[in-house]
XYZ file of C-alpha atoms in Angstrom:
661
model
C -44.014 15.451 -4.489
C -46.155 13.213 -6.672
C -47.613 16.161 -8.563
C -44.106 17.511 -9.222
C -43.117 14.212 -10.828
C -46.362 14.011 -12.828
C -45.718 17.530 -14.154
C -42.265 16.726 -15.525
C -41.914 17.426 -19.274
C -39.238 15.224 -20.825
C -39.795 16.129 -24.497
C -36.741 18.385 -24.692
C -34.352 16.363 -22.510
C -34.260 13.007 -24.279
C -31.866 12.378 -27.150
C -33.963 9.672 -28.823
C -37.093 7.578 -28.459
C -35.274 4.843 -26.510
C -34.148 7.327 -23.855
C -37.664 8.730 -23.741
C -39.189 5.290 -23.048
C -36.629 4.481 -20.328
C -37.038 7.865 -18.625
C -40.832 7.671 -18.774
C -40.715 4.196 -17.192
C -38.580 5.579 -14.365
C -41.025 8.443 -13.868
C -43.953 6.008 -13.765
C -42.154 3.907 -11.125
C -41.481 7.029 -9.065
C -45.166 8.008 -9.214
C -46.159 4.517 -8.026
C -43.675 4.736 -5.144
C -45.222 8.061 -4.071
C -48.778 6.713 -3.947
C -50.815 7.568 -0.857
C -51.620 4.653 1.428
C -55.035 4.688 3.066
C -54.942 5.024 6.869
C -51.125 5.099 6.830
C -49.592 8.228 8.390
C -46.554 9.872 6.816
C -44.763 10.086 10.157
C -44.913 8.132 13.409
C -42.174 9.698 15.518
C -40.049 12.736 16.280
C -36.502 13.163 17.546
C -35.211 16.306 19.249
C -31.411 16.244 19.154
C -29.448 18.134 21.800
C -27.012 19.128 19.043
C -27.256 19.133 15.270
C -26.135 15.674 14.011
C -22.528 15.839 12.853
C -21.853 19.136 14.621
C -19.391 19.609 17.454
C -20.979 18.933 20.829
C -20.129 22.424 21.988
C -21.720 24.144 24.965
C -24.729 26.167 23.862
C -24.897 24.606 20.371
C -28.442 24.393 19.036
C -30.110 21.069 18.490
C -32.347 19.922 15.642
C -35.760 18.349 15.345
C -36.671 15.573 12.891
C -39.943 13.832 12.120
C -39.462 10.120 11.352
C -41.667 8.310 8.824
C -41.988 5.464 6.348
C -40.415 7.490 3.553
C -38.685 10.792 2.905
C -41.009 13.769 2.409
C -39.833 17.216 1.355
C -41.664 20.513 0.861
C -41.994 22.619 -2.303
C -38.510 24.065 -1.769
C -36.922 20.642 -1.363
C -36.371 20.972 2.379
C -36.989 17.735 4.333
C -40.175 17.561 6.398
C -40.107 13.828 7.217
C -36.933 11.723 7.409
C -36.938 8.154 6.089
C -36.818 5.634 8.962
C -33.777 4.039 7.300
C -31.634 7.200 7.346
C -28.727 7.285 9.845
C -30.275 10.265 11.636
C -33.364 8.104 12.371
C -31.441 5.300 14.048
C -31.673 6.703 17.619
C -35.461 6.459 17.364
C -34.938 2.686 17.658
C -31.678 2.431 19.584
C -31.622 5.331 22.080
C -32.479 4.638 25.735
C -32.169 6.235 29.152
C -28.847 4.425 29.592
C -27.628 5.464 26.137
C -29.569 8.594 25.022
C -27.382 9.084 21.888
C -27.660 12.897 22.146
C -31.478 12.751 22.061
C -33.291 15.201 24.322
C -36.787 13.983 23.428
C -38.269 11.033 21.562
C -41.925 11.425 20.672
C -44.178 8.610 19.470
C -47.435 9.413 17.697
C -50.585 7.325 17.962
C -53.106 7.035 15.126
C -56.626 5.695 14.772
C -57.818 5.092 11.212
C -55.103 7.393 9.889
C -55.962 10.288 12.239
C -53.501 11.531 14.852
C -55.084 10.756 18.238
C -52.241 10.650 20.770
C -48.583 11.256 21.405
C -46.105 10.159 24.035
C -42.792 11.766 25.044
C -39.591 10.335 26.512
C -36.986 12.795 27.787
C -34.019 10.489 27.321
C -31.363 12.960 28.514
C -33.279 14.016 31.627
C -31.943 12.023 34.608
C -34.973 12.972 36.717
C -37.396 11.121 34.442
C -37.578 7.370 35.032
C -37.616 4.898 32.154
C -41.113 3.613 31.376
C -42.761 1.143 29.016
C -44.328 2.923 26.044
C -48.121 2.502 26.095
C -48.411 3.617 22.455
C -45.801 1.030 21.482
C -47.754 -1.645 23.334
C -51.023 -0.556 21.700
C -49.459 -0.637 18.225
C -48.110 -4.153 18.790
C -51.490 -5.345 20.080
C -53.574 -3.631 17.372
C -55.970 -6.135 15.723
C -54.611 -8.071 12.721
C -57.084 -7.327 9.949
C -55.905 -7.897 6.393
C -52.401 -8.801 5.223
C -49.203 -8.385 7.228
C -48.193 -4.764 7.805
C -44.871 -3.037 8.341
C -43.456 -2.561 11.861
C -41.402 0.599 11.290
C -43.050 2.289 14.289
C -42.302 -0.607 16.656
C -38.900 -2.010 15.647
C -37.016 -3.003 18.799
C -33.268 -2.344 19.359
C -32.240 -5.993 18.866
C -34.343 -6.145 15.696
C -32.893 -2.863 14.411
C -29.352 -4.220 14.702
C -30.263 -7.023 12.315
C -32.238 -4.731 9.984
C -29.268 -2.370 9.564
C -26.557 -5.030 9.187
C -24.451 -4.589 6.043
C -25.038 -5.956 2.562
C -21.700 -7.743 2.327
C -22.488 -10.245 5.085
C -25.195 -12.884 5.369
C -27.366 -13.150 8.487
C -29.301 -16.095 9.922
C -32.091 -15.236 12.376
C -33.380 -17.937 14.730
C -36.623 -16.663 16.196
C -39.512 -18.322 17.942
C -43.177 -17.498 17.268
C -44.030 -13.820 17.551
C -40.452 -12.538 17.686
C -40.903 -10.656 14.408
C -38.286 -12.501 12.349
C -40.285 -12.258 9.110
C -40.817 -8.527 9.602
C -37.117 -8.116 10.412
C -36.164 -9.867 7.168
C -38.506 -7.730 5.055
C -37.392 -4.514 6.708
C -33.772 -5.519 6.174
C -34.514 -5.732 2.440
C -36.043 -2.254 2.570
C -33.000 -0.933 4.442
C -30.523 -2.520 2.011
C -32.417 -1.056 -0.955
C -32.145 2.353 0.697
C -28.438 2.040 1.520
C -27.320 0.220 -1.670
C -30.005 1.110 -4.201
C -27.847 1.315 -7.344
C -26.045 -1.947 -6.680
C -29.206 -3.900 -5.891
C -31.009 -2.307 -8.827
C -28.410 -4.015 -11.036
C -28.216 -7.345 -9.250
C -31.772 -7.772 -7.974
C -33.409 -8.891 -4.723
C -35.715 -11.803 -3.978
C -37.923 -12.886 -1.071
C -38.536 -16.645 -0.856
C -41.464 -17.945 1.203
C -42.846 -21.419 1.958
C -46.062 -21.171 -0.077
C -48.319 -18.841 -2.073
C -50.619 -18.110 0.893
C -47.665 -16.845 2.902
C -46.371 -14.675 0.043
C -49.836 -13.194 -0.426
C -49.956 -12.433 3.294
C -46.643 -10.477 3.278
C -46.823 -8.919 -0.191
C -47.943 -5.446 0.974
C -45.132 -4.834 3.486
C -42.430 -3.636 1.081
C -44.760 -1.563 -1.172
C -45.961 0.239 1.972
C -42.338 1.279 2.494
C -42.033 2.520 -1.101
C -40.192 -0.562 -2.415
C -41.986 -1.963 -5.465
C -39.293 -3.923 -7.314
C -38.606 -6.818 -4.928
C -39.668 -10.151 -6.421
C -41.301 -12.886 -4.354
C -41.275 -16.628 -5.026
C -41.429 -20.083 -3.479
C -38.604 -22.590 -3.866
C -40.838 -24.466 -6.302
C -41.107 -21.300 -8.418
C -37.306 -21.054 -8.538
C -36.758 -24.545 -9.888
C -39.716 -24.734 -12.275
C -38.287 -24.401 -15.781
C -38.664 -25.624 -19.336
C -42.419 -26.022 -19.020
C -42.058 -28.711 -16.323
C -44.334 -28.569 -13.319
C -45.075 -30.562 -10.193
C -47.623 -33.259 -11.003
C -46.611 -35.962 -8.556
C -45.625 -36.507 -4.945
C -42.985 -38.615 -3.238
C -43.319 -40.826 -0.211
C -41.561 -39.259 2.776
C -38.643 -41.725 2.684
C -38.074 -41.089 -1.042
C -38.265 -37.318 -0.612
C -35.654 -37.488 2.150
C -33.190 -39.280 -0.146
C -33.894 -36.940 -3.068
C -33.318 -33.974 -0.774
C -30.036 -35.321 0.611
C -26.929 -33.334 -0.338
C -25.310 -36.554 -1.595
C -27.604 -36.362 -4.614
C -25.461 -33.469 -5.850
C -22.516 -35.851 -6.017
C -24.580 -38.461 -7.888
C -25.700 -35.839 -10.423
C -22.159 -34.566 -10.854
C -20.936 -38.081 -11.631
C -23.796 -38.599 -14.081
C -23.181 -35.325 -15.936
C -19.422 -35.878 -16.223
C -19.939 -39.454 -17.415
C -20.996 -38.113 -20.800
C -17.426 -37.071 -21.607
C -15.787 -39.704 -23.818
C -12.014 -39.601 -24.508
C -11.224 -39.675 -28.257
C -9.922 -42.864 -29.883
C -9.252 -41.549 -33.394
C -7.406 -38.514 -34.781
C -9.294 -35.534 -36.179
C -8.864 -34.428 -39.796
C -9.773 -30.816 -40.653
C -10.009 -29.836 -44.333
C -9.453 -26.204 -45.363
C -9.266 -25.555 -49.063
C -6.677 -27.905 -50.517
C -4.964 -28.547 -47.181
C -5.723 -31.218 -44.581
C -4.746 -30.720 -40.972
C -4.464 -33.701 -38.621
C -4.862 -33.533 -34.839
C -3.726 -36.817 -33.200
C -5.986 -38.588 -30.727
C -3.511 -38.107 -27.873
C -3.619 -34.309 -28.350
C -7.402 -34.344 -28.341
C -7.270 -36.445 -25.189
C -4.931 -33.895 -23.565
C -7.357 -31.068 -24.410
C -10.292 -32.986 -22.930
C -8.301 -33.899 -19.800
C -7.242 -30.283 -19.308
C -10.829 -29.037 -19.542
C -11.936 -31.691 -17.072
C -9.164 -30.713 -14.664
C -10.253 -27.063 -14.757
C -13.563 -28.195 -13.234
C -15.627 -25.559 -15.020
C -19.305 -25.947 -15.901
C -20.032 -28.780 -18.321
C -21.602 -26.418 -20.864
C -18.779 -23.861 -20.597
C -16.208 -26.600 -21.201
C -18.217 -27.861 -24.171
C -18.237 -24.341 -25.627
C -14.485 -24.039 -25.090
C -13.606 -27.399 -26.667
C -14.047 -26.467 -30.366
C -11.977 -23.310 -29.842
C -9.198 -25.321 -28.189
C -9.202 -27.797 -31.073
C -9.200 -24.940 -33.592
C -6.253 -23.317 -31.786
C -4.290 -26.557 -32.158
C -5.007 -26.509 -35.890
C -3.879 -22.853 -36.120
C -0.568 -23.753 -34.486
C -0.008 -26.305 -37.260
C -0.902 -23.696 -39.886
C 1.617 -21.281 -38.439
C 4.261 -23.999 -38.364
C 3.560 -24.557 -42.067
C 4.201 -20.859 -42.814
C 0.636 -19.567 -42.905
C -0.554 -16.502 -40.974
C -4.089 -17.298 -39.732
C -6.029 -14.865 -37.499
C -8.936 -15.151 -35.063
C -11.456 -15.318 -37.898
C -9.724 -18.433 -39.212
C -9.843 -19.995 -35.730
C -13.586 -19.325 -35.483
C -14.058 -20.780 -38.968
C -12.156 -23.952 -38.049
C -14.178 -24.277 -34.812
C -17.364 -24.312 -36.891
C -16.265 -26.949 -39.440
C -18.372 -30.133 -39.603
C -15.393 -32.264 -38.565
C -14.759 -30.287 -35.385
C -18.477 -30.165 -34.549
C -18.735 -33.933 -34.977
C -15.686 -34.498 -32.790
C -17.070 -32.261 -30.044
C -20.419 -34.052 -30.203
C -18.680 -37.392 -29.795
C -16.301 -36.346 -27.024
C -18.441 -33.841 -25.112
C -22.115 -34.304 -26.066
C -24.832 -31.889 -24.969
C -26.634 -32.846 -21.751
C -30.315 -32.193 -21.145
C -30.740 -31.893 -17.339
C -34.334 -33.166 -17.313
C -33.477 -36.187 -19.474
C -30.499 -36.913 -17.229
C -32.646 -36.963 -14.070
C -35.292 -39.004 -15.882
C -32.672 -41.626 -16.720
C -31.302 -41.689 -13.168
C -34.772 -42.330 -11.762
C -35.706 -44.876 -14.442
C -32.521 -46.831 -15.214
C -31.320 -48.941 -12.269
C -27.938 -49.684 -13.884
C -27.272 -46.022 -14.738
C -28.200 -44.983 -11.188
C -26.077 -47.723 -9.613
C -23.073 -46.710 -11.729
C -23.129 -43.124 -10.504
C -24.439 -43.674 -6.954
C -21.936 -46.409 -6.117
C -20.222 -45.557 -2.848
C -22.564 -42.589 -2.361
C -26.032 -44.100 -1.814
C -26.883 -47.509 -0.370
C -28.772 -50.080 -2.432
C -31.861 -49.460 -0.314
C -31.675 -45.730 -1.006
C -31.263 -46.366 -4.718
C -34.369 -48.545 -4.704
C -36.336 -45.704 -3.102
C -35.321 -43.377 -5.949
C -36.374 -45.615 -8.832
C -39.826 -45.176 -10.370
C -41.984 -48.315 -10.200
C -43.245 -47.557 -13.710
C -40.786 -45.308 -15.597
C -42.428 -42.634 -17.772
C -41.823 -42.589 -21.522
C -40.600 -39.011 -21.735
C -39.747 -35.860 -19.832
C -43.119 -34.328 -20.684
C -45.165 -37.325 -19.545
C -43.278 -37.769 -16.256
C -45.139 -36.910 -13.064
C -42.357 -34.871 -11.526
C -42.370 -34.227 -7.789
C -41.150 -31.033 -6.123
C -37.934 -32.830 -5.137
C -37.393 -33.963 -8.764
C -37.463 -30.369 -10.007
C -34.773 -29.487 -7.462
C -32.626 -32.315 -8.865
C -33.151 -30.974 -12.394
C -32.171 -27.508 -11.172
C -28.955 -28.923 -9.690
C -28.173 -30.675 -12.970
C -28.894 -27.475 -14.895
C -26.376 -25.618 -12.750
C -23.765 -28.277 -13.454
C -24.274 -27.560 -17.150
C -24.780 -23.766 -17.089
C -24.153 -21.422 -14.160
C -27.306 -20.125 -12.429
C -27.732 -16.338 -12.386
C -26.905 -14.854 -8.973
C -28.829 -12.025 -7.291
C -27.553 -9.298 -5.002
C -29.606 -10.326 -1.972
C -32.006 -13.147 -1.112
C -34.325 -13.416 1.895
C -35.262 -17.006 2.756
C -38.132 -17.322 5.225
C -39.281 -20.459 7.070
C -35.877 -21.833 6.138
C -35.943 -24.660 8.686
C -38.198 -26.703 6.390
C -35.831 -26.905 3.417
C -33.898 -30.007 2.413
C -30.137 -29.797 1.777
C -30.778 -29.867 -1.984
C -33.302 -27.036 -1.653
C -30.732 -25.021 0.297
C -28.311 -25.562 -2.568
C -30.945 -24.363 -5.071
C -31.448 -21.150 -3.079
C -27.723 -20.727 -2.531
C -27.124 -20.779 -6.291
C -29.294 -17.660 -6.539
C -26.952 -15.691 -4.238
C -23.463 -17.079 -4.866
C -22.115 -13.578 -5.500
C -24.609 -11.857 -3.183
C -25.715 -12.123 0.434
C -28.634 -13.739 2.204
C -30.973 -13.216 5.137
C -32.083 -16.601 6.470
C -35.110 -16.658 8.780
C -36.575 -19.557 10.679
C -37.272 -21.476 13.856
C -35.832 -24.961 14.361
C -38.814 -25.842 16.561
C -41.194 -25.211 13.646
C -39.553 -27.621 11.219
C -42.449 -29.693 9.890
C -40.922 -31.692 7.046
C -39.207 -35.090 7.428
C -36.036 -33.448 6.112
C -36.223 -30.339 8.357
C -32.768 -29.057 9.252
C -31.245 -30.090 12.570
C -28.948 -27.086 12.992
C -28.340 -23.722 11.370
C -24.643 -24.519 10.901
C -25.624 -27.465 8.735
C -28.211 -25.463 6.803
C -25.867 -22.532 6.147
C -23.155 -24.889 4.904
C -25.554 -26.321 2.304
C -26.618 -22.779 1.384
C -22.988 -21.850 0.754
C -23.089 -19.192 3.498
C -21.184 -20.923 6.306
C -19.766 -17.552 7.346
C -23.217 -16.064 8.067
C -23.725 -14.440 11.464
C -26.293 -16.260 13.619
C -28.667 -13.987 15.555
C -31.335 -15.174 17.993
C -34.568 -13.341 18.803
C -36.110 -14.538 22.074
C -38.424 -11.649 22.988
C -41.956 -12.290 21.757
C -44.215 -9.370 20.849
C -47.157 -11.116 19.222
C -48.246 -14.255 21.082
C -49.683 -13.739 24.608
C -47.513 -15.037 27.436
C -50.073 -17.654 28.503
C -50.351 -19.068 24.982
C -46.621 -19.234 24.266
C -45.961 -20.823 27.671
C -48.539 -23.517 26.882
C -47.061 -24.182 23.439
C -43.526 -24.243 24.885
C -44.413 -27.438 26.766
C -43.689 -29.155 23.454
C -40.104 -27.819 23.099
C -38.340 -30.613 25.053
C -39.900 -33.137 22.668
C -39.416 -31.241 19.396
C -36.220 -29.177 19.878
C -34.352 -30.037 23.074
C -32.098 -27.216 24.209
C -33.866 -24.494 22.241
C -34.700 -21.447 24.379
C -38.383 -20.737 24.870
C -39.760 -17.390 23.726
C -40.308 -14.879 26.526
C -43.427 -12.895 25.626
C -43.759 -9.262 26.673
C -47.563 -9.528 26.472
C -49.551 -10.700 29.454
C -53.208 -11.216 28.533
C -55.260 -12.909 31.257
C -57.890 -15.246 29.833
C -56.131 -15.520 26.455
C -55.990 -19.333 26.643
C -58.985 -21.685 26.824
C -58.486 -25.464 26.656
C -61.740 -27.399 26.700
C -62.811 -30.999 25.997
C -65.733 -31.580 23.665
C -67.974 -34.506 22.813
C -66.835 -36.965 20.144
C -67.777 -36.694 16.465
C -70.456 -34.162 15.601
C -70.246 -32.762 19.129
C -66.691 -31.586 18.540
C -67.579 -29.933 15.235
C -70.584 -28.180 16.814
C -68.390 -26.918 19.670
C -65.828 -25.612 17.186
C -68.474 -23.730 15.185
C -69.860 -22.210 18.375
C -66.345 -21.153 19.438
C -65.860 -19.453 16.044
C -69.146 -17.609 16.491
C -68.060 -16.430 19.940
C -64.656 -15.327 18.620
C -66.333 -13.206 15.958
C -67.717 -11.153 18.821
C -64.189 -9.793 19.257
C -62.531 -7.235 17.017
C -59.998 -8.449 14.465
C -59.315 -11.576 12.430
C -60.315 -15.114 13.392
C -58.475 -18.266 12.312
C -60.006 -21.739 12.527
C -57.048 -24.119 12.304
C -57.514 -27.854 11.905
C -55.839 -30.974 10.576
C -56.011 -31.111 6.783
C -58.239 -34.189 6.968
C -60.814 -32.243 9.016
C -61.080 -29.232 6.701
C -63.832 -30.582 4.437
C -66.122 -31.430 7.382
C -65.535 -28.064 9.050
C -66.114 -26.199 5.772
C -69.477 -27.927 5.412
C -70.396 -27.107 8.995
C -69.509 -23.422 8.533
C -71.622 -23.245 5.384
C -74.532 -24.969 7.120
C -74.257 -22.430 9.939
C -74.320 -19.555 7.435
C -70.824 -18.411 8.409
C -68.761 -17.024 5.523
C -65.072 -17.946 5.596
C -61.872 -17.180 3.702
C -58.925 -19.249 2.491
C -55.418 -18.666 3.938
C -53.828 -15.473 2.651
C -57.100 -13.872 1.529
C -57.733 -10.402 2.897
C -60.361 -10.067 5.599
C -63.378 -7.846 4.965
C -66.185 -6.403 7.041
C -68.373 -9.242 5.780
C -65.893 -12.023 6.548
C -63.176 -12.054 9.193
C -63.005 -15.840 9.622
C -60.353 -17.894 7.811
C -60.413 -21.700 7.610
C -56.776 -22.811 7.768
C -55.409 -26.315 7.086
C -52.635 -27.052 9.593
C -50.187 -27.551 6.713
C -50.641 -23.905 5.625
C -50.702 -22.217 9.040
C -46.996 -21.451 9.222
C -46.145 -17.750 9.073
C -49.778 -16.614 9.349
C -51.322 -14.857 12.350
C -54.828 -14.102 13.587
C -56.183 -12.097 16.491
C -58.158 -15.076 17.758
C -57.580 -18.725 16.903
C -59.890 -21.685 17.361
C -57.780 -24.849 17.247
C -59.586 -28.068 16.373
C -58.453 -31.465 17.712
C -54.662 -31.325 18.384
C -54.371 -35.137 18.248
C -55.588 -35.126 14.622
C -52.951 -32.526 13.697
C -50.204 -34.704 15.214
C -51.438 -37.952 13.642
C -51.698 -36.294 10.226
C -47.892 -36.182 9.923
C -45.492 -39.040 9.016
C -44.025 -39.256 12.550
C -44.828 -37.980 16.041
C -41.986 -35.449 16.237
C -43.034 -33.790 12.983
C -46.654 -33.882 14.153
C -45.786 -32.172 17.447
C -43.840 -29.517 15.553
C -46.865 -28.920 13.335
C -48.983 -28.568 16.463
C -46.473 -26.080 17.926
C -46.896 -23.954 14.805
C -50.689 -24.059 15.050
C -50.713 -23.210 18.757
C -48.693 -20.052 18.177
C -50.755 -18.300 15.489
C -52.901 -16.341 17.965
C -52.248 -12.666 18.737
C -54.963 -12.100 21.354
C -56.570 -15.401 22.286
C -56.532 -19.162 21.653
C -59.437 -21.573 22.158
C -58.379 -25.228 21.933
C -61.102 -27.864 21.615
C -60.502 -31.614 21.670
C -62.458 -34.855 21.820
C -59.423 -37.179 21.816
C -56.849 -37.031 24.633
C -54.265 -34.268 24.241
C -50.758 -35.324 23.163
C -48.763 -36.447 26.187
C -46.116 -33.729 25.719
C -48.814 -31.037 25.791
C -50.786 -32.443 28.673
C -47.722 -32.480 30.934
């Protein structure tokens, strides 16, 4: 298929050089999409239908056989050899069961080792004499060592996951899923499915995956390309709101960040933007040739009031104002017997007098300068936050030493979100066709609004776990979060079956749930791995560090990736100890190699990552490293649930009370 595309000759089919460039770019993209992936088989399953799909279920009718794979593959004659996993005919591979065989006589799963076919497994779904059984190949695929970045799960998608993956483009979906339930994979595969089912529409409107940090995005970046989807952009929330050369150079105290992230700040900004409108006090005189045309102040005031009442964007109203004034002048011209046209109206709108009037009544607003003034000028802030924020909250917002300019200001991440909100009040933010928001529980209301602006005319897939909220402003409920996102109508789905974390490990971590998210259902893991959890005390100080290094060395005796997770404050000491021990290590998100399978992970960056074996250093330090105990316990819950095969927990200080219970 790739060679056929490479052999295309477009010299005689393009009308001009522009068409030739566009067509060649499309051909190049197609060649990239058809690239071979090392150790990745073209097919992983087979379906034998009792009857040809779409045919009458008549007695004696012949069935059909289809191989299911990551992408469509056809032979030299164009006949399909492998069916894309997203095609309707592939759906029974994920949904069919003994209770509901969906006209499938046989479902075959193929097992691979290093890209070579090594096993297969059959289920005769329509044979009542064959009992239902757990697929060993499916279990082996789920438990395969995690080496390198996150991979696709097309061979192991479960029925409840498939329902979410194949949900329509028109509706938004929110997925609450505990550790190991595959919510991130579900979100990414939903993007791949939507691009398959609505390719032309999403090609026009665009898709975006939003993750919590760069390490996480690096970890997941190969999933969609492996499925042939190369055009999906990835970003953090900070990437979305960084504009005009501004960047994060400062940090807020937790209490200040909570206020800046509160949805009420949108109301304060709205008041501040609209305050720039000044009703006219004098008439406007427009000179054209030898004639002078007068527009009374009360008419100008009526025009301004009408634009304000329409509640359109500040910038759009400012653009409309000179045209409205010019139209009023044209009416007077017509009343005087002249016959002006649209060109005259445009000319009047551009006269110095009209421009000056617009500047006085509806001046341009620079969003960054507006936020700078709100955070620097106590009187300006009080004027627009009156009745919205308390005096104490206003004091938290004000800079102790106001910067001189926008460029010299040490903006925080929350400040850039405020600037983004102000920018949208002035000019509408471009909307995409679909947005995936992962680790959504950690966003503030204002961050939700920033993401929501990117999909006002599109849909969203929201992924997260309320128990893993590790910011002071973490959302308390999905209803609240979806309302801020502008997707209150989104369908809430819950994944409770765990496929990644061993049962012993998730049960241990779930001891924290009553303290961090009362009422939230614990994950029920399908994996039982005896000996997967080791909790051991260690000597204080250097003794703990030595025990941790020894545990890492022992873990490296196993196959797969190893993660050493510790409180951020402990990372420097552990890094030095690893170097002294001659043990090479990676940073979060970096791909493992034969020479180095150990990653040193600060607790603040552990979310969303997974390792075959995890060594967890000093839980008490992870908890105490956060602003409050609840947030600290949630951070610990995240760290406890990164292991796929085994967890070794070492501590010198007493374990947190909630965990020791």
